[in-house]
Short mmCIF file of C-alpha atoms in Angstrom, two decimals:
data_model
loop_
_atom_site.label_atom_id
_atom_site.label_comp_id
_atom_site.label_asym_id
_atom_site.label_seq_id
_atom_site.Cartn_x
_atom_site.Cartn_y
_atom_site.Cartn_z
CA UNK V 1 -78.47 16.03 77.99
CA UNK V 2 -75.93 13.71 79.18
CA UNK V 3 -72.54 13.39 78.37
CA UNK V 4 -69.72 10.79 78.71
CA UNK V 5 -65.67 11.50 78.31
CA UNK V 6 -63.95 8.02 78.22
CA UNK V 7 -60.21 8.87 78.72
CA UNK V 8 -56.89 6.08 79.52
CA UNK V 9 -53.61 4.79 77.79
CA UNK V 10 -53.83 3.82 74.18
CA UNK V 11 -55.28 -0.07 74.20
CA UNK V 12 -57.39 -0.29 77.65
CA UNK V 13 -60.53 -0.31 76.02
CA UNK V 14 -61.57 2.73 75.64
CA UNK V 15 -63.50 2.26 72.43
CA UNK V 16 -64.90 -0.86 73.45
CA UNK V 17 -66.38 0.59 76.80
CA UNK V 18 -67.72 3.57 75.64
CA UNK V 19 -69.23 1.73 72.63
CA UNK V 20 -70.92 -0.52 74.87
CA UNK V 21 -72.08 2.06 76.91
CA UNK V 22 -73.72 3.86 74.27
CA UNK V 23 -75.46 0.59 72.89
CA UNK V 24 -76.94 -0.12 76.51
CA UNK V 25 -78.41 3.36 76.90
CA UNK V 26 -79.60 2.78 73.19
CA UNK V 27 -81.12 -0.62 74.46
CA UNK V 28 -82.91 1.50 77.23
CA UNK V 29 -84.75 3.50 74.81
CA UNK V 30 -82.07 6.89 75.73
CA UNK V 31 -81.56 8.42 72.12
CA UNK V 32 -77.81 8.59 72.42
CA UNK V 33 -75.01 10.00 70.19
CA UNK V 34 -71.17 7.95 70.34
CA UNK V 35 -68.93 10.24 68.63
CA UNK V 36 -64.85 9.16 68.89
CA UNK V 37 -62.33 12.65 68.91
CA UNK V 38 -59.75 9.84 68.69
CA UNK V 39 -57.85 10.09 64.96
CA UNK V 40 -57.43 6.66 65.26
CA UNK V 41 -60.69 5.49 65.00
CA UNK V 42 -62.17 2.34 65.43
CA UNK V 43 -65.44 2.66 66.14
CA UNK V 44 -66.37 1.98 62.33
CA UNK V 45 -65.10 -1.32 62.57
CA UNK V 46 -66.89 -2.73 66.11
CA UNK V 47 -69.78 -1.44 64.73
CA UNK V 48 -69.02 -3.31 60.95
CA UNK V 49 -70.33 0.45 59.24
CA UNK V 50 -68.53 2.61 57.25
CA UNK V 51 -68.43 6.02 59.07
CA UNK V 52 -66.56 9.20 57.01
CA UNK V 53 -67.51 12.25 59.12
CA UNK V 54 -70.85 12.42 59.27
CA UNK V 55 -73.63 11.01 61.78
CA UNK V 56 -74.80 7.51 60.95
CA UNK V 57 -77.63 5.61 62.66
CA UNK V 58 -76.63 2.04 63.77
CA UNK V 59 -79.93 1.17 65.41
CA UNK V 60 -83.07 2.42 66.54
CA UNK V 61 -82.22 5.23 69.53
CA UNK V 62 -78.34 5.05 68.70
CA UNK V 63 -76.47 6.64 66.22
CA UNK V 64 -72.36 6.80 65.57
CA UNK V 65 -69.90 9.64 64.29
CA UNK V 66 -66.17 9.85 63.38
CA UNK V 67 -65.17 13.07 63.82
CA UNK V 68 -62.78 14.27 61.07
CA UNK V 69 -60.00 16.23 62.85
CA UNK V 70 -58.32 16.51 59.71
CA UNK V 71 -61.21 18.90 58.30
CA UNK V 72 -62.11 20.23 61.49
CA UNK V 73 -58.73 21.42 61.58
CA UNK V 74 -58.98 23.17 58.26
CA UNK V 75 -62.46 24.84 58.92
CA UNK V 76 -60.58 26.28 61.89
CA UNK V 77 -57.99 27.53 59.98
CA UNK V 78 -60.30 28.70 57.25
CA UNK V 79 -62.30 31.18 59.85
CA UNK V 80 -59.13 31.98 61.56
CA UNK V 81 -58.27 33.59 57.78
CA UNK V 82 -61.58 35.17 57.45
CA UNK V 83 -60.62 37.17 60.53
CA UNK V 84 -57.68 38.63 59.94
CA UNK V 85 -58.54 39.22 56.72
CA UNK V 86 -61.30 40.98 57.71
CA UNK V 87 -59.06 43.06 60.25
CA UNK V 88 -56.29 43.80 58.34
CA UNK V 89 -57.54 43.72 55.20
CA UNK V 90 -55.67 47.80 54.74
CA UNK V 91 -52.35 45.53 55.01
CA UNK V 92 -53.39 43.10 51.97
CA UNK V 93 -50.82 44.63 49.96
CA UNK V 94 -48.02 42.55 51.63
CA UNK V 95 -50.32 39.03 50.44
CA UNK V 96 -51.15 37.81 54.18
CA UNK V 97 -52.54 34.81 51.76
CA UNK V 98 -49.01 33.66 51.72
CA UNK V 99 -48.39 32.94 55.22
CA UNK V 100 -51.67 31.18 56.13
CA UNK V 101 -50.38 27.85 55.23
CA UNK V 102 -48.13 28.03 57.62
CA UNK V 103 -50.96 28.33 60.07
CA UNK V 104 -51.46 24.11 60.33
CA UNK V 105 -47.97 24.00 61.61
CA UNK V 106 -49.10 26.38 64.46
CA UNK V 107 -48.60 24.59 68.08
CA UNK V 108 -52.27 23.77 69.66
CA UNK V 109 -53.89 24.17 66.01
CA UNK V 110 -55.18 20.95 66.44
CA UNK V 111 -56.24 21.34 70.27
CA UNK V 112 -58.37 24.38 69.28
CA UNK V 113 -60.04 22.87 66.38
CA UNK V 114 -60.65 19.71 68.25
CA UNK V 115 -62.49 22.01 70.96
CA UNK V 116 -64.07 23.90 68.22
CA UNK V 117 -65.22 20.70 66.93
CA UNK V 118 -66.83 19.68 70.33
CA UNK V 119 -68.23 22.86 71.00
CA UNK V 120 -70.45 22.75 67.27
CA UNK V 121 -71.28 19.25 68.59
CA UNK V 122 -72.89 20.01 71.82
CA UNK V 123 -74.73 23.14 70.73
CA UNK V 124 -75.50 21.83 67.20
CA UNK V 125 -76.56 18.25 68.56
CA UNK V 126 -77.42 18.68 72.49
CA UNK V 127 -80.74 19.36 71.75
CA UNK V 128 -81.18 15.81 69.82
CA UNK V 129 -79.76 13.21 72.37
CA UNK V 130 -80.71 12.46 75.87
CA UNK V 131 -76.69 11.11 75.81
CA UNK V 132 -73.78 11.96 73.98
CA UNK V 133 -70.72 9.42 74.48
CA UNK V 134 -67.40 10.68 73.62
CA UNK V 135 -63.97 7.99 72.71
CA UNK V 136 -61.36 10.28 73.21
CA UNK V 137 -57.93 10.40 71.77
CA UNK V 138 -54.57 9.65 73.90
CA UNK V 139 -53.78 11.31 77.04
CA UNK V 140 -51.76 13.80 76.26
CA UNK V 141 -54.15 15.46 73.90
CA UNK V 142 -57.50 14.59 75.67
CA UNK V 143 -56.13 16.56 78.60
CA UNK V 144 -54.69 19.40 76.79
CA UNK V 145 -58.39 20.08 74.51
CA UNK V 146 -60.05 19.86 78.37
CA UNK V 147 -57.47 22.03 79.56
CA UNK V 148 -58.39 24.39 76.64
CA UNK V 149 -61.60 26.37 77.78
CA UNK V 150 -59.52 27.41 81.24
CA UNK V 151 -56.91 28.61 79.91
CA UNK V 152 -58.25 30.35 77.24
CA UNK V 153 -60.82 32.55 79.42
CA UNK V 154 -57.31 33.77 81.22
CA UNK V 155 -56.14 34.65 77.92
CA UNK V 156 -58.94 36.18 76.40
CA UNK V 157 -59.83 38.22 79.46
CA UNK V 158 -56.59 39.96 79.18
CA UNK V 159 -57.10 40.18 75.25
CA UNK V 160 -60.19 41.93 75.74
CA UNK V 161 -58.98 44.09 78.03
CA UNK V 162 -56.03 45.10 76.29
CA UNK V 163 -58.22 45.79 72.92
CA UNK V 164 -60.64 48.19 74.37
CA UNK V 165 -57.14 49.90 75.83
CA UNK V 166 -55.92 50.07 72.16
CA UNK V 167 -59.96 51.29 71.13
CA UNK V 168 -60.21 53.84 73.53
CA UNK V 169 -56.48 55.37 73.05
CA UNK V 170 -57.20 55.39 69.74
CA UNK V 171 -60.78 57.26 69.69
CA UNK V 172 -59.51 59.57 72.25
CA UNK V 173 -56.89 61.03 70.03
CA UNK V 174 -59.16 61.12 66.85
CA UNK V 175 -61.91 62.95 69.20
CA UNK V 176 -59.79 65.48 70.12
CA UNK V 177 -61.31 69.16 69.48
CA UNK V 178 -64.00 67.16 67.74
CA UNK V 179 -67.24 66.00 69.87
CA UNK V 180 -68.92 64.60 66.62
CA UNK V 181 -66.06 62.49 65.76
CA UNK V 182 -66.20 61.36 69.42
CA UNK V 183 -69.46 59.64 69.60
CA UNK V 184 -68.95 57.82 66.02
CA UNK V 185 -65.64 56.56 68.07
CA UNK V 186 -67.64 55.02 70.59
CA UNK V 187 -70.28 53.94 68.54
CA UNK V 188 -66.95 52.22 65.88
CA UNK V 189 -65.93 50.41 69.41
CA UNK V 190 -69.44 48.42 69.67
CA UNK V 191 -68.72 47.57 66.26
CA UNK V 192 -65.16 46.36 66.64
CA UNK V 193 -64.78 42.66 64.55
CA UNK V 194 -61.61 42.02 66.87
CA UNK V 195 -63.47 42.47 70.23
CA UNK V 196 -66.91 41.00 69.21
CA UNK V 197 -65.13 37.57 67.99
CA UNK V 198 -63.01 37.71 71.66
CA UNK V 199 -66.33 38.11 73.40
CA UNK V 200 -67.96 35.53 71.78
CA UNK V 201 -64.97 33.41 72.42
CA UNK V 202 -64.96 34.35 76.09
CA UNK V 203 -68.78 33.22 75.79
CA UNK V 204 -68.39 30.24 74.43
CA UNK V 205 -65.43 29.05 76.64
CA UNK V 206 -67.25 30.08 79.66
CA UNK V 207 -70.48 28.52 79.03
CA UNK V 208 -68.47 25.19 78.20
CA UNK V 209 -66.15 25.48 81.18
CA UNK V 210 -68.88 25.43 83.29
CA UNK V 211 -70.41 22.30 81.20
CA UNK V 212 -67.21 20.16 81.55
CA UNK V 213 -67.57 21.45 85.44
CA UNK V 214 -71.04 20.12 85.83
CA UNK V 215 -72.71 17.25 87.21
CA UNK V 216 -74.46 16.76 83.44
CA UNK V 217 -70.45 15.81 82.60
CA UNK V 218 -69.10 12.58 83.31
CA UNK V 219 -65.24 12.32 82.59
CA UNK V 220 -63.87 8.81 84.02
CA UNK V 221 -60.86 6.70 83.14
CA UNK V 222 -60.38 3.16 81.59
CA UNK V 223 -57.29 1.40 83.16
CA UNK V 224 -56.09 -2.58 82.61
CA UNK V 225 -54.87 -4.43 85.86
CA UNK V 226 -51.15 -3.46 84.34
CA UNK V 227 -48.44 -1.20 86.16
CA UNK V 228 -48.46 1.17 83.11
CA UNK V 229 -51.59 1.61 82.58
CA UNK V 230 -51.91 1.90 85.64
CA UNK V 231 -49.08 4.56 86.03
CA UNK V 232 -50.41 6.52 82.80
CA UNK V 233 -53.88 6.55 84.57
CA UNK V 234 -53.03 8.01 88.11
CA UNK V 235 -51.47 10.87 85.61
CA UNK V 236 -54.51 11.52 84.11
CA UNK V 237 -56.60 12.01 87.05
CA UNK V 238 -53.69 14.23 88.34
CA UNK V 239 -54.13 16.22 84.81
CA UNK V 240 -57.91 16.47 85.33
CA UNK V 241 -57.67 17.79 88.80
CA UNK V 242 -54.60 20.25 87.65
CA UNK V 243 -58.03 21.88 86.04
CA UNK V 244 -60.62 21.57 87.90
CA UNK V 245 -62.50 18.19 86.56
CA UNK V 246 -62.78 15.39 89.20
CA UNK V 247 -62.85 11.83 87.28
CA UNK V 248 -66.54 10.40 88.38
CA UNK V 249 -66.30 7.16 87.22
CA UNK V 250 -63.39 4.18 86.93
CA UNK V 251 -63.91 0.98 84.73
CA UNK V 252 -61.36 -1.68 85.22
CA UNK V 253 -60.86 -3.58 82.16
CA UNK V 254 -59.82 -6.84 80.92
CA UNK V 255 -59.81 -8.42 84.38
CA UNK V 256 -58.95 -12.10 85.18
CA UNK V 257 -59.27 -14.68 88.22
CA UNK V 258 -55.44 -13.63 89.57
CA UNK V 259 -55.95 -9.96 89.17
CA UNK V 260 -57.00 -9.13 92.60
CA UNK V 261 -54.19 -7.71 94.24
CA UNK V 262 -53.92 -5.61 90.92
CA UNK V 263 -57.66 -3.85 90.80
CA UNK V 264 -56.92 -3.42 94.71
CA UNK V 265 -54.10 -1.27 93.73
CA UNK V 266 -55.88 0.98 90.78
CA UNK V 267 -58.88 1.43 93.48
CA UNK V 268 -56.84 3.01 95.72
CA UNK V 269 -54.71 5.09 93.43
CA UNK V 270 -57.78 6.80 91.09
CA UNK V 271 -60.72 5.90 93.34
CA UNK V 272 -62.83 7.99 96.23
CA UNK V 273 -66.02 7.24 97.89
CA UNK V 274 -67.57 9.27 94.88
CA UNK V 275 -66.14 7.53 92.22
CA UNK V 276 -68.27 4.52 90.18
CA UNK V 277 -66.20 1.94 90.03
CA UNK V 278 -67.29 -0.94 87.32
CA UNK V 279 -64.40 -4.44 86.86
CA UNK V 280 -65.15 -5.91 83.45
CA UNK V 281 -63.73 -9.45 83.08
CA UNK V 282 -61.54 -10.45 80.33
CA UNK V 283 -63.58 -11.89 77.02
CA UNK V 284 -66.63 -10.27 78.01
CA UNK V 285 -69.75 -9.89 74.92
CA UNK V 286 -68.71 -6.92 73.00
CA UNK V 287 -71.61 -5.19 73.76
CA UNK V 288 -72.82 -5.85 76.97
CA UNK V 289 -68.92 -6.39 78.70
CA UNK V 290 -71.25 -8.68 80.96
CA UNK V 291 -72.05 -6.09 83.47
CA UNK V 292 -74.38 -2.63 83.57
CA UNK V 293 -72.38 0.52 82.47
CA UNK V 294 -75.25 3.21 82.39
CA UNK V 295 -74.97 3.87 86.01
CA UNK V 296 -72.11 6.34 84.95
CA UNK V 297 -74.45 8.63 83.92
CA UNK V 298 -77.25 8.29 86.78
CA UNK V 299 -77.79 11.67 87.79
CA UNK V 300 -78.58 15.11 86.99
CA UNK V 301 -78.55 16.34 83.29
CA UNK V 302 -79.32 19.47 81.24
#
């Protein structure tokens, strides 16, 4: 499996490239997936179907999915109840219930479900699609849902750590002057809800981490010959190296005859000697953009 992150400033072409992409690979005979994280979605209307959350096929080898953030949002918040209720379920006489609507307002709510929402997809669909083509929402949140698995295996590191603290202080007191009571203590810790669901988390962020790492991962940038986009761009790839993800591929978009000195300039600022670079001229065929886009994902895969 393949898979393609499209990232760049609201109305570069993000949607456009990535949907073209994913038709070409299609055209190949590559059974490919394009699935937009963006809320504002488009990709409904370049493809004239009427998308609402679940996978549609467009055309033999290529099928399309919206992904509702709204609901993904709420299934996150829906497990994130389960759990506590589960855990603290002694406290339920102060009505936890009335608090958890309060949890949507929570800051990064919607950067965790989106990554919950992406992790489902890859381990739910991988196994389906040679390719999976993502159309990503702005920057600022693209970045901070990438940012997401690093930061949380820092986080839930220490979390673990400091619950098997709190476990073992507490089955060391109830143990003591009773060596029965001590092994069901250590047998209650392999059983703890709290520190299974932060290992699995820690399991799942790793294992993804090291996906968005890998050479199977494509993350590139869409930029118009324009000093802001241009300027929002060079921020991006600064974002993606701030976490360890190198931007593999650059697509120029919406080029014309006296944009030279222009593409010159966004080459230089978020190009290497490893980077694909691909100019797409202005008014190019929806689909095809009038040059070969699959060469992103040349390459290893998993």
């Amino acid at each position: 499996m393949k898979i393609a992150f499209f990232l760049g400033k609201g109305g570069v072409g993000k949607s456009t490239c990535s949907s073209a992409l994913a038709y070409q690979l299609a055209d190949s005979g590559e059974k490919t997936l394009l699935a937009s994280f963006d809320p504002a979605h488009n990709l409904g209307d370049i493809f004239g179907l009427n998308l609402s959350g679940k996978i549609k096929e467009f055309c033999p080898n290529l099928d399309l999915l919206e992904i509702d953030l709204r609901k993904s949002t709420e299934n996150y918040i829906a497990k994130t109840q389960e759990l506590i209720k589960q855990v603290y379920s002694y406290n339920s006489a102060y009505n936890v219930d009335g608090y958890f609507n309060l949890f949507r307002y929570l800051p990064g709510i919607q950067e965790y479900a989106s990554i919950t929402a992406l992790l489902d997809l890859v381990r739910e669909q991988g196994d389906n699609y040679t390719n999976i083509i993502l159309d990503t929402p702005p920057t600022g949140l693209t970045l901070r849902v990438l940012a997401l698995p690093m930061i949380s295996i820092k986080w839930l590191k220490q979390l673990k750590n400091l619950r098997e603290k709190i476990l073992d202080k507490r089955h060391a007191i109830a143990s003591i002057n009773d060596s029965e009571n001590k092994l069901r203590c250590k047998e209650a810790m392999k059983t703890d809800k709290v520190l299974l669901k932060v290992c699995r988390m820690l399991s799942d962020y790793q294992k993804f981490d090291e996906l968005l790492k890998s050479e199977s991962v494509k993350c590139g940038i869409v930029v118009n010959p324009d000093f802001l986009s241009l300027r929002e761009s060079v921020r991006i790839k600064d974002g993606l190296q701030e976490i360890g993800i190198k931007s593999k591929f650059l697509i120029i978009n919406k080029v014309t005859d006296d944009d030279g000195e222009a593409v010159k300039k966004a080459k230089a600022s978020l190009s290497d000697g490893n980077t694909i670079d691909i100019e797409i001229p202005c008014n190019s065929d929806s689909y095809r953009l009038g040059c070969d886009l699959t060469k992103i994902l040349d390459g290893n895969c998993v």
